[in-house]
Structures are given as structure tokens and as C-alpha cells.
């Protein structure tokens, strides 16, 4: 079958009404030549056919498992745009991905699964805001190596000259008190990415080598 015939077959089986112009627009945006036979396609083009098949009937619920796998970066961005458009139109989208920058870019809520169990569900913004703080302190004099690492809930992640980088889960008041001892010239609160939060969950209790994804 050509991709066109394959998509016709899926539409017939599902009994969905498909807007032909919308289907053609999907193919054009994904740069998919639907006149070719399916067995001639690369993995990436087969992935595109699957994406068109998922979106073409504009369903109320989309379930997408690694939708950008095998696609070039430009087409990946197109797929993410399609997800945003579906979301903004009021459709529900479940997106499973190991590319956490994609999850952060398009999802309102995130669930983190480890060893087959859902260990966290939260709005993305709340998760990135409250998980922990990353601070960059600029001090007038360099503190000893253990000045901050002895504070419970604080990890020093690096330093350069009088700049000290910290990951703070608790003990912020003590961090500030300690910083003032060495002359606090500047303080930056650095953004925390979903990937960093994910790795934090993955590291907790994962000595037995569990698997996680979002």
C-alpha cells in the first residue's frame, strides 16, 4: 500500500470522519510523500505516517509514545507544534518521552514513573519551582571547601574563584548566614530543568538499577 491508501484504510476501520485538507496539511508540514509505498519508507518516514494517522481525525484523546523518535530536528519541532495545537484546541494528550526537554516544552503536567510505579505527578511549573533551588553565590573572599557542604540539604556543585554553585533542598537560611560571613556580593537563582529533577528522582533509592521515564 501507498501511505495514502494506508491512511484511507485506517480512517475506514476507525470510522472517523477525516478532513482531507487537514490530513494533507499534516503531510505537508511533516514533509511526507504519501504516494510512495510503505515498504520503501525509512524509519523516520514510517514514524511520520504514524503521526498523521494519530492526528488526522482530530480525536479528543491522543496517546503518543516517543512521537519524535527517528525524526530530524526540524520535523521534531513540527510534531511538538502539533501537540501544542491539539492541547490548545482542548484535546487531551498523553505524551511518553525520554526527551525531557520536549516534555517540559509542551506538557502542562508531568508524571514520573520508576520501576513501574508512578512516583510523582505535578504541574511542570510547580515541579521545576519547588523541587530544589540552584544558587550561584559571588563572594568577596573564597570560603573553605566545606563551608556549605556541611549544611544539611545543601550540595556544592562547583566553584570558580569566588563564585560558588549550590544545590539547595533545605537549609536556605543557613546558606545565607554562611555566605554573609565571606561577603556576599551577588546572588543568582538559576533555573532548574525537568531533566535535573527527573535525575533527582531516578537517583533516590535506585541503587538496584531501576528504569524511569516521564
PDB file of N, CA, C and O in Angstrom, residues 11 24 31 49 57 75 77 87 104 115 135 144 177 204 214:
ATOM      1  N   UNK A  11      -8.617   5.181   8.408  1.00  0.00           N
ATOM      2  CA  UNK A  11      -9.801   6.020   8.605  1.00  0.00           C
ATOM      3  C   UNK A  11     -11.073   5.187   8.473  1.00  0.00           C
ATOM      4  O   UNK A  11     -12.034   5.357   9.232  1.00  0.00           O
ATOM      5  N   UNK A  24      -3.963  16.536   4.495  1.00  0.00           N
ATOM      6  CA  UNK A  24      -2.937  16.967   3.543  1.00  0.00           C
ATOM      7  C   UNK A  24      -2.011  17.990   4.190  1.00  0.00           C
ATOM      8  O   UNK A  24      -0.786  17.967   3.966  1.00  0.00           O
ATOM      9  N   UNK A  31       6.527  16.963   5.794  1.00  0.00           N
ATOM     10  CA  UNK A  31       7.333  16.678   4.597  1.00  0.00           C
ATOM     11  C   UNK A  31       7.252  15.187   4.236  1.00  0.00           C
ATOM     12  O   UNK A  31       8.267  14.522   3.995  1.00  0.00           O
ATOM     13  N   UNK A  49       4.120   8.719   9.138  1.00  0.00           N
ATOM     14  CA  UNK A  49       2.818   8.137   8.800  1.00  0.00           C
ATOM     15  C   UNK A  49       2.023   7.880  10.075  1.00  0.00           C
ATOM     16  O   UNK A  49       0.818   8.172  10.152  1.00  0.00           O
ATOM     17  N   UNK A  57      -7.751  12.558  12.493  1.00  0.00           N
ATOM     18  CA  UNK A  57      -9.174  12.615  12.841  1.00  0.00           C
ATOM     19  C   UNK A  57      -9.444  13.606  13.970  1.00  0.00           C
ATOM     20  O   UNK A  57     -10.588  13.729  14.419  1.00  0.00           O
ATOM     21  N   UNK A  75      11.689  18.427  11.939  1.00  0.00           N
ATOM     22  CA  UNK A  75      10.403  17.720  11.983  1.00  0.00           C
ATOM     23  C   UNK A  75       9.990  17.469  13.429  1.00  0.00           C
ATOM     24  O   UNK A  75       8.798  17.505  13.765  1.00  0.00           O
ATOM     25  N   UNK A  77      10.393  19.519  15.842  1.00  0.00           N
ATOM     26  CA  UNK A  77       9.749  20.756  16.272  1.00  0.00           C
ATOM     27  C   UNK A  77       8.334  20.872  15.702  1.00  0.00           C
ATOM     28  O   UNK A  77       7.431  21.391  16.361  1.00  0.00           O
ATOM     29  N   UNK A  87      -3.432  20.507  22.168  1.00  0.00           N
ATOM     30  CA  UNK A  87      -3.673  20.893  23.562  1.00  0.00           C
ATOM     31  C   UNK A  87      -4.465  22.192  23.650  1.00  0.00           C
ATOM     32  O   UNK A  87      -5.442  22.295  24.397  1.00  0.00           O
ATOM     33  N   UNK A 104       8.991  19.132  28.911  1.00  0.00           N
ATOM     34  CA  UNK A 104       8.923  20.442  29.555  1.00  0.00           C
ATOM     35  C   UNK A 104       8.347  21.489  28.613  1.00  0.00           C
ATOM     36  O   UNK A 104       7.651  22.419  29.039  1.00  0.00           O
ATOM     37  N   UNK A 115      10.509   2.078  38.019  1.00  0.00           N
ATOM     38  CA  UNK A 115      10.262   0.666  38.326  1.00  0.00           C
ATOM     39  C   UNK A 115       8.785   0.314  38.249  1.00  0.00           C
ATOM     40  O   UNK A 115       8.260  -0.426  39.081  1.00  0.00           O
ATOM     41  N   UNK A 135      21.673  27.846  43.328  1.00  0.00           N
ATOM     42  CA  UNK A 135      22.169  29.191  43.611  1.00  0.00           C
ATOM     43  C   UNK A 135      23.599  29.352  43.123  1.00  0.00           C
ATOM     44  O   UNK A 135      24.403  28.415  43.192  1.00  0.00           O
ATOM     45  N   UNK A 144      36.134  28.169  52.759  1.00  0.00           N
ATOM     46  CA  UNK A 144      36.725  26.827  52.784  1.00  0.00           C
ATOM     47  C   UNK A 144      35.882  25.841  51.982  1.00  0.00           C
ATOM     48  O   UNK A 144      34.688  26.071  51.728  1.00  0.00           O
ATOM     49  N   UNK A 177      23.311  32.855  55.868  1.00  0.00           N
ATOM     50  CA  UNK A 177      24.134  33.263  57.007  1.00  0.00           C
ATOM     51  C   UNK A 177      25.608  32.962  56.750  1.00  0.00           C
ATOM     52  O   UNK A 177      26.487  33.780  57.058  1.00  0.00           O
ATOM     53  N   UNK A 204      17.131   8.632  43.715  1.00  0.00           N
ATOM     54  CA  UNK A 204      16.654   8.246  45.046  1.00  0.00           C
ATOM     55  C   UNK A 204      16.226   6.789  45.076  1.00  0.00           C
ATOM     56  O   UNK A 204      15.331   6.381  44.358  1.00  0.00           O
ATOM     57  N   UNK A 214       9.312   9.746  31.742  1.00  0.00           N
ATOM     58  CA  UNK A 214       8.240  10.692  32.021  1.00  0.00           C
ATOM     59  C   UNK A 214       7.245  10.665  30.887  1.00  0.00           C
ATOM     60  O   UNK A 214       7.592  10.333  29.766  1.00  0.00           O
TER      61      UNK A 214
END
